[in-house]
Tab-separated table of C-alpha atoms in Angstrom:
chain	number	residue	atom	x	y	z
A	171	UNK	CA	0.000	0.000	0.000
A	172	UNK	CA	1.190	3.631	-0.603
A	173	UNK	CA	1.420	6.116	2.025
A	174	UNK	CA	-0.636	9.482	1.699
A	175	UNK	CA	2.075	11.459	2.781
A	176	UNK	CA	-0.561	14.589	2.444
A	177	UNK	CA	0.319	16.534	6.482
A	178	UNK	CA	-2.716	16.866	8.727
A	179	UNK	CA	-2.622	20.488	9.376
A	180	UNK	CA	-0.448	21.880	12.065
A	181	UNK	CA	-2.748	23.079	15.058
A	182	UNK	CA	-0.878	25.792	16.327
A	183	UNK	CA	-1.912	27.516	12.189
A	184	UNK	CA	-5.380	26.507	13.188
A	185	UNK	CA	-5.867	27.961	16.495
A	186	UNK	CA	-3.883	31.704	14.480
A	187	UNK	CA	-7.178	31.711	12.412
A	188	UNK	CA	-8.975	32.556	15.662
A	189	UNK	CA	-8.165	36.427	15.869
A	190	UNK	CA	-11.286	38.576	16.356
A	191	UNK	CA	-13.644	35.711	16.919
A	192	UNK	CA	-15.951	35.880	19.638
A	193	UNK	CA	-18.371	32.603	19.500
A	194	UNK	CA	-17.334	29.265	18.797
A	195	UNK	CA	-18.803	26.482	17.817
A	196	UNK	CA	-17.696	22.841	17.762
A	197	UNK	CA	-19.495	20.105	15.977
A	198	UNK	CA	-18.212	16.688	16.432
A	199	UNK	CA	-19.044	13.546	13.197
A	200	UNK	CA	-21.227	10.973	14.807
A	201	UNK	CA	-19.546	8.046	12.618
A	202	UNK	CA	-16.248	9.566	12.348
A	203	UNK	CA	-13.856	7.421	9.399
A	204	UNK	CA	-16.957	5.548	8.603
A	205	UNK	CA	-18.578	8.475	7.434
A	206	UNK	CA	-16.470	7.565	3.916
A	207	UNK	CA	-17.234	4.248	1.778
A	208	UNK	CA	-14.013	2.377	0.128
A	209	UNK	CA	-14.102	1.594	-3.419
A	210	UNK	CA	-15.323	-1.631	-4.231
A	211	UNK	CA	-11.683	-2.556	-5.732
A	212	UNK	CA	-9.790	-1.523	-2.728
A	213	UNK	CA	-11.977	-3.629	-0.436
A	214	UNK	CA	-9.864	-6.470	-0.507
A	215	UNK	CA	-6.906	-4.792	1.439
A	216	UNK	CA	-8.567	-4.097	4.596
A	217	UNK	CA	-9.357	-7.775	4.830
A	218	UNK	CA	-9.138	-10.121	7.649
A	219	UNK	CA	-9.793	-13.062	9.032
A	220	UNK	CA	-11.921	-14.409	11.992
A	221	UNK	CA	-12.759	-18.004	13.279
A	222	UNK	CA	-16.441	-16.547	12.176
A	223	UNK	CA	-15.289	-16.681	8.480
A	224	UNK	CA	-13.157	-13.925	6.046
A	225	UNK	CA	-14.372	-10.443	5.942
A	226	UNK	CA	-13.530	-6.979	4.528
A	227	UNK	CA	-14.471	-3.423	5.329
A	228	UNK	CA	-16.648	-1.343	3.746
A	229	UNK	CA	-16.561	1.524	5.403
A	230	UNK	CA	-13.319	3.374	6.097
A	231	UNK	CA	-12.371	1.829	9.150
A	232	UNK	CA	-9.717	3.316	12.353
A	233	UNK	CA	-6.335	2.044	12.143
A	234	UNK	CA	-6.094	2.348	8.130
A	235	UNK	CA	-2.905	3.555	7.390
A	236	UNK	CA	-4.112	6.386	4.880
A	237	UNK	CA	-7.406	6.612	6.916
A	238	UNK	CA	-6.190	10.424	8.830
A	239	UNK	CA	-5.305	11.907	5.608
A	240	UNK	CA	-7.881	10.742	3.546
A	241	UNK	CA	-10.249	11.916	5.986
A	242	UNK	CA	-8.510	15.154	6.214
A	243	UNK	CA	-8.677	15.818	2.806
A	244	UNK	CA	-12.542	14.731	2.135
A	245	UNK	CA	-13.686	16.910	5.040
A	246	UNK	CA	-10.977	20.129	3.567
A	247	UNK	CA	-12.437	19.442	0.202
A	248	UNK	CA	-16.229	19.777	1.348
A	249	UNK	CA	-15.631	22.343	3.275
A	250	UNK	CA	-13.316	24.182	1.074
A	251	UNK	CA	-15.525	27.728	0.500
A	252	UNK	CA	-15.597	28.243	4.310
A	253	UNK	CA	-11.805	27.319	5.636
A	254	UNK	CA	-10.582	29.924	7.260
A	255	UNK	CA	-13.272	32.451	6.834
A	256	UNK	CA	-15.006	30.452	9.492
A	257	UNK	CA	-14.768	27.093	9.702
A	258	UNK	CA	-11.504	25.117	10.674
A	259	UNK	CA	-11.373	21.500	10.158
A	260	UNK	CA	-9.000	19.038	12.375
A	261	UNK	CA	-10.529	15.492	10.736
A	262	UNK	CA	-13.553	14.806	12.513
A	263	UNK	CA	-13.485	17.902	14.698
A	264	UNK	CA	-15.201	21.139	13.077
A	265	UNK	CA	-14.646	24.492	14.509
A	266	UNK	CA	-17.069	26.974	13.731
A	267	UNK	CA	-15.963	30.723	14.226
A	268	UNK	CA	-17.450	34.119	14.186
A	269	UNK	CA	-17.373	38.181	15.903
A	270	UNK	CA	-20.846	38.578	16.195
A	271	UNK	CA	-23.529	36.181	17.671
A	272	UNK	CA	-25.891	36.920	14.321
A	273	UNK	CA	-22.945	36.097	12.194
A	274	UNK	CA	-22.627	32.787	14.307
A	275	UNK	CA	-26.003	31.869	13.605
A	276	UNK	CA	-25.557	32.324	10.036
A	277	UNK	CA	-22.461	30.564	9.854
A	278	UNK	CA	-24.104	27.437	11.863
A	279	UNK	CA	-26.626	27.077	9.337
A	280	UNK	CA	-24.422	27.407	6.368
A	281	UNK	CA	-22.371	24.351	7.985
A	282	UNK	CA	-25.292	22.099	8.713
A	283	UNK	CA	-26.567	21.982	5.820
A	284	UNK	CA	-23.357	21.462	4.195
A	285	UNK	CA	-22.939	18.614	6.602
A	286	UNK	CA	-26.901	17.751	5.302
A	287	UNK	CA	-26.207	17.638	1.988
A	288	UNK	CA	-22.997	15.381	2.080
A	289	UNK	CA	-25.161	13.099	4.516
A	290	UNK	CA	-23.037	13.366	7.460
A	291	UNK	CA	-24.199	13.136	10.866
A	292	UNK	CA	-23.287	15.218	14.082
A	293	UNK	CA	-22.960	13.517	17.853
A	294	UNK	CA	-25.203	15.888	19.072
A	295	UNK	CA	-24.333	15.388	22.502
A	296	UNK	CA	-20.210	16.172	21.851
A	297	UNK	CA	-21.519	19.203	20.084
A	298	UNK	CA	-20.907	22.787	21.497
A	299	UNK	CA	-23.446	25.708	20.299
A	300	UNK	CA	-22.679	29.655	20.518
A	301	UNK	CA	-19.922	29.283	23.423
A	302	UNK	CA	-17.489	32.119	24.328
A	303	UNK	CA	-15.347	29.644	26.127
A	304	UNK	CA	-14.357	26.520	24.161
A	305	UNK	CA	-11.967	23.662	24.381
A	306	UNK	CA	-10.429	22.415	20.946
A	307	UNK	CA	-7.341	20.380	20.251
A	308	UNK	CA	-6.404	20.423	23.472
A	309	UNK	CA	-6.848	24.326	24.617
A	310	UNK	CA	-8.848	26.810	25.092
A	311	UNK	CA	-10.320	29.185	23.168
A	312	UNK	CA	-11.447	32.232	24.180
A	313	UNK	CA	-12.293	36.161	22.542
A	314	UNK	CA	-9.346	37.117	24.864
A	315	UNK	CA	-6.785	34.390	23.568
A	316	UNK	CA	-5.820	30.404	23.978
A	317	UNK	CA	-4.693	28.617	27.079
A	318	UNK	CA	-3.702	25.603	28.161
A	319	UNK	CA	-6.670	22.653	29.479
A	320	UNK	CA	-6.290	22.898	33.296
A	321	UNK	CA	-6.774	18.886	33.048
A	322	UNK	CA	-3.460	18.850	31.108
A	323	UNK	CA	-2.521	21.339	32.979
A	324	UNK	CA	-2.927	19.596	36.514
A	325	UNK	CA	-1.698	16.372	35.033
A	326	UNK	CA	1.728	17.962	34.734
A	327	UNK	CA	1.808	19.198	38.214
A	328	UNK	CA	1.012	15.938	40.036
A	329	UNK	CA	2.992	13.912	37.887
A	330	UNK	CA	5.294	11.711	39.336
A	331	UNK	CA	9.282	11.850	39.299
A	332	UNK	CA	10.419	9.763	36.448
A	333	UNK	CA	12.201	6.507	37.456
A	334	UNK	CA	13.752	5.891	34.055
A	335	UNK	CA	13.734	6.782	30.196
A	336	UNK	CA	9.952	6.378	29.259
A	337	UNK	CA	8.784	8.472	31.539
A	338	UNK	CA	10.848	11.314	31.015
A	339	UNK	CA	9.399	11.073	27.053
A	340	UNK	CA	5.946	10.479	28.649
A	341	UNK	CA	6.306	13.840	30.611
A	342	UNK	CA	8.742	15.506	27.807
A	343	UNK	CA	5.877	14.945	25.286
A	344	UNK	CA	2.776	16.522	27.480
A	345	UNK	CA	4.726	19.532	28.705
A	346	UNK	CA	6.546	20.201	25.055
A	347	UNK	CA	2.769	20.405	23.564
A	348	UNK	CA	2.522	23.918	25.461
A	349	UNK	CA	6.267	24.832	25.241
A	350	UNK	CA	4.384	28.229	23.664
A	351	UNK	CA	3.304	29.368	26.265
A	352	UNK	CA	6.252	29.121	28.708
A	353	UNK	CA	9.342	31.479	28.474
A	354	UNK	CA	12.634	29.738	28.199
A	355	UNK	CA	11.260	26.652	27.894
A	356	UNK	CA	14.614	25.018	26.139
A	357	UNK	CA	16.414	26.453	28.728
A	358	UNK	CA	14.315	25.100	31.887
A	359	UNK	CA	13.749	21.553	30.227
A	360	UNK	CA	17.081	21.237	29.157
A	361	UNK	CA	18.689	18.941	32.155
A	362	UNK	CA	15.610	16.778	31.505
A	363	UNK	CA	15.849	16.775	27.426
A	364	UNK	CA	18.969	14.989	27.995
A	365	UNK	CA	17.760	11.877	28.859
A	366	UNK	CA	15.593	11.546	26.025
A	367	UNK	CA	18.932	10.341	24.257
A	368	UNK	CA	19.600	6.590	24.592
A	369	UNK	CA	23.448	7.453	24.318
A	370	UNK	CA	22.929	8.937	28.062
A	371	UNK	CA	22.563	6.798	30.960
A	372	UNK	CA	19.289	7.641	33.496
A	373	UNK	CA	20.654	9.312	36.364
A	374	UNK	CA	18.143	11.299	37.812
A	375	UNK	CA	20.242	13.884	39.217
A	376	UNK	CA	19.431	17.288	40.968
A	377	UNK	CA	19.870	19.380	37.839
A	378	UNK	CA	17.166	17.193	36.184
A	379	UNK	CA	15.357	17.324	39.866
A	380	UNK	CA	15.264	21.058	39.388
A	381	UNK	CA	14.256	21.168	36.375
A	382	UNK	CA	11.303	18.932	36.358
A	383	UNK	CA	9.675	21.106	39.160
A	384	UNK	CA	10.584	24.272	37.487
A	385	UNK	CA	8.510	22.612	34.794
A	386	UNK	CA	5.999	22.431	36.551
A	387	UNK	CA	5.633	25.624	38.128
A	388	UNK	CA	5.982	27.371	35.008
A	389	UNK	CA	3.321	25.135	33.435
A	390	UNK	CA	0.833	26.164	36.442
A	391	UNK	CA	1.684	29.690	35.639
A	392	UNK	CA	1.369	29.709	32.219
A	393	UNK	CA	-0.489	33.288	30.546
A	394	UNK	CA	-3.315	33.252	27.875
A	395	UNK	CA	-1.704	33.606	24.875
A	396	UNK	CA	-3.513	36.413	22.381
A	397	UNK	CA	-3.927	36.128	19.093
A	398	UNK	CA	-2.061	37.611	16.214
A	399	UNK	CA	-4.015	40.907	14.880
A	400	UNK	CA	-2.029	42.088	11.874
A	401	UNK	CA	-3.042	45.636	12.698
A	402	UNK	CA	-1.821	45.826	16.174
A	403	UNK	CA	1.881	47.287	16.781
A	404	UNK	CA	4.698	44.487	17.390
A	405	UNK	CA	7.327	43.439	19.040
A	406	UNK	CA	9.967	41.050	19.045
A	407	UNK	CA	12.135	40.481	22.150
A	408	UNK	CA	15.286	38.004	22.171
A	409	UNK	CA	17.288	36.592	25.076
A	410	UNK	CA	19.834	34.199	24.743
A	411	UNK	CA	21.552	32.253	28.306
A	412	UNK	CA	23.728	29.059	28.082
A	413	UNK	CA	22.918	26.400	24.995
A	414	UNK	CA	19.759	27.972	24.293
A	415	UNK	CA	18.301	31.324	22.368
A	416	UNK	CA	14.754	32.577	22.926
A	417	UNK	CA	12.067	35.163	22.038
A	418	UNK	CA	8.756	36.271	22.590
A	419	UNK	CA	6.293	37.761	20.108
A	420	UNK	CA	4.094	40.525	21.251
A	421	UNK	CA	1.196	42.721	20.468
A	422	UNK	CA	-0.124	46.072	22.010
A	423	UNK	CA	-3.722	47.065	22.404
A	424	UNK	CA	-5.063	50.192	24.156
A	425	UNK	CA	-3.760	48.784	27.592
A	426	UNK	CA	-0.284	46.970	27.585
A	427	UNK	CA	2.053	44.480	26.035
A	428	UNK	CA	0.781	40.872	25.758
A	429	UNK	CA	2.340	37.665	24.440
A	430	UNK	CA	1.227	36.216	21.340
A	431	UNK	CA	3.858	33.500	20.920
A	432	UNK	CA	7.523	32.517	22.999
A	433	UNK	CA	9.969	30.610	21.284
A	434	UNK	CA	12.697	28.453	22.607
A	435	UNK	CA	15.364	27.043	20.592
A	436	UNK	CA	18.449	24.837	22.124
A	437	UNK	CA	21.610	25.534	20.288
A	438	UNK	CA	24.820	23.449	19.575
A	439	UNK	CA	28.022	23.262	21.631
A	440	UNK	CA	29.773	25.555	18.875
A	441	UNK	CA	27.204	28.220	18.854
A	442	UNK	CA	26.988	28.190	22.827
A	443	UNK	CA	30.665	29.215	23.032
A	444	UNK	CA	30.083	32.062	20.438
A	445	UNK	CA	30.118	35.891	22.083
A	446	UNK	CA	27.402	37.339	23.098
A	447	UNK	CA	26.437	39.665	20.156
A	448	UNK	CA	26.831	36.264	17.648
A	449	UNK	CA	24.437	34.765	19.764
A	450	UNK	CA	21.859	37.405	20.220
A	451	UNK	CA	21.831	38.144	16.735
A	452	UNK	CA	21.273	34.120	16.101
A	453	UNK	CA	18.332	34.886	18.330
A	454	UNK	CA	16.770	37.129	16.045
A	455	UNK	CA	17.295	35.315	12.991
A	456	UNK	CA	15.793	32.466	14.788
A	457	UNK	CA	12.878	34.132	15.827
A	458	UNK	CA	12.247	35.758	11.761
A	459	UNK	CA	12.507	32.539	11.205
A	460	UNK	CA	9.570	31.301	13.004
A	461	UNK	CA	7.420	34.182	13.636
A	462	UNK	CA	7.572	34.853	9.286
A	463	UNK	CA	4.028	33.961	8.617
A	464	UNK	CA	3.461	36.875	11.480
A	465	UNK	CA	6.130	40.051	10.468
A	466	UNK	CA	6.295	39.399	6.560
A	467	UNK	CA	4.350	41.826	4.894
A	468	UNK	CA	4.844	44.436	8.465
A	469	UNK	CA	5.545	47.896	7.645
A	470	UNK	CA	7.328	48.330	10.704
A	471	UNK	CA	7.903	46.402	14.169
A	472	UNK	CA	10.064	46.262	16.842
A	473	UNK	CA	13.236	44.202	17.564
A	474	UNK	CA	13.954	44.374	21.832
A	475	UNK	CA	16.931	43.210	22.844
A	476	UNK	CA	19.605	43.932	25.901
A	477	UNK	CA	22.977	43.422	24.278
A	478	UNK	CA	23.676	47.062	23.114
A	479	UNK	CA	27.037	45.757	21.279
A	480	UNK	CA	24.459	44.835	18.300
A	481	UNK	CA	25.151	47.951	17.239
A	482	UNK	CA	28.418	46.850	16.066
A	483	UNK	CA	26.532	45.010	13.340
A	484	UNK	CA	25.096	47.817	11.934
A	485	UNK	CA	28.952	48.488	10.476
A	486	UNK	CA	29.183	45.495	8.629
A	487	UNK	CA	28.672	44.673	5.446
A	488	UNK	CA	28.819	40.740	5.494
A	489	UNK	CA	28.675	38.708	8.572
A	490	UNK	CA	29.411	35.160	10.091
A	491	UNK	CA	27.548	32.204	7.939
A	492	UNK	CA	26.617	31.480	11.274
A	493	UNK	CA	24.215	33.731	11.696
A	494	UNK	CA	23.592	33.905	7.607
């Protein structure tokens, strides 16, 4: 069998769509995968066998290997008027998305009866009508911005000290899902990190000690995140410390600062030994890098940083391919 190798989309692009909204809407497919019949001629590979006798699927069934993308792209491709205007799609889960309640409504109807039409079915009991508050892969969404579930959340906090590998990649993988919301996350996880390396033997030491409670902590503390508005001034702010290089993207409104974004990177042994202005500057570029979809097309925003030797910089004409 050939892999559909088309990507499921990345969530953290969904949940930037959200700007401006202010009632959400989540609909949930009653049948799921077996919403979509298989072609009579590709029956035969889902086969298998039972002491009952020799069957094969028709229905898409879970567990298919190209069953998430083909999914993905049958629900993008009926839905394809409304991405991102108002609707996002995450395979079975549909967001709906509006600024006004009236708009909502509107928008509702338009996606029921597309869902009518292509005879799918809703769990109507999953489903979430007109909320302000909303949970959706795994955060939530509000008018004001995204934040972590406080069940993931609390999770975190009570878990256990790791006693060997597996659970440091259990805990690695739930607290690296929100490593956007926590400043210098690369930094504070990176005694842990380590042992996600089989070259490095488990010794759970009190570097790693520290740093899976500062985990913690800074999980329990984590700030709603807003929402990119392309219209609101900018600002990017860098910090570098040890083997890793960070930044935070922010956005003003009539009241203060707040964080859209922060970005943690950990660095290699050669570029942790570099000066300070090297490495501040490989900040930045770093943080272009990731925040592009965000400043590319800006008139203007800012660049905040603490190492006033930058300026030096400004003199050149060419620098390290380093930092090129």
């Amino acid at each position: 069998m050939v892999k559909n190798v088309g990507p499921l989309p990345r969530i953290d692009d969904l949940l930037e769509r959200l700007g401006g909204a202010k009632f959400f809407s989540k609909l949930d497919l009653k049948s799921g995968y077996h919403e979509l019949e298989i072609r009579q001629e590709d029956r035969y590979k889902t086969a298998f066998k039972t002491r009952y006798g020799h069957f094969e699927w028709l229905l898409m069934s879970f567990g298919l290997m190209n069953a998430p993308a083909t999914f993905q792209a049958a629900m993008t491709t009926e839905f394809r008027h409304m991405l991102d205007r108002f609707v996002l799609i995450y395979l079975d889960d549909i967001l709906v998305y509006s600024r006004s309640l009236d708009e909502h409504v509107d928008h509702l109807l338009t996606v029921l009866e597309r869902l009518r039409q292509a005879k799918y079915k809703v769990n109507r009991d999953k489903c979430k009508f007109a909320r302000q508050e909303l949970e959706y892969l795994g955060h939530y969404v509000t008018p004001q911005g995204i934040r972590p579930l406080a069940d993931k959340i609390k999770a975190i906090y009570v878990w256990p000290e790791p006693t060997n590998t597996t659970d440091v990649r259990s805990f690695m993988g739930l607290a690296g899902y929100y490593q956007r919301f926590i400043t210098g996350y690369s930094r504070i996880a990176a005694p842990m990190t380590r042992f996600q390396s089989p070259k490095v033997p488990f010794v759970f030491d009190d570097d790693a000690r520290r740093s899976f409670q500062a985990l913690k902590m800074t999980m329990l503390m984590a700030p709603v995140l807003s929402i990119y508005d392309p219209t609101l001034p900018t600002r990017v702010t860098t910090d570098t410390s040890g083997y890793s290089i960070g930044a935070v993207l922010e956005q003003h409104d009539d009241d203060d600062w707040h964080p859209v974004e922060y970005f943690n990177h950990k660095v290699s042994l050669i570029n942790s030994i570099d000066d300070a202005r090297m490495k501040e500057l490989l900040a930045f570029v770093r943080a272009l890098k990731r925040c592009r979809l965000f400043l590319l097309g800006r008139r203007r925003f800012t660049w905040v940083t603490d190492n006033n030797p930058l300026t030096y910089y400004k003199t050149q004409d060419t620098v390290s391919s380093t930092i090129g």
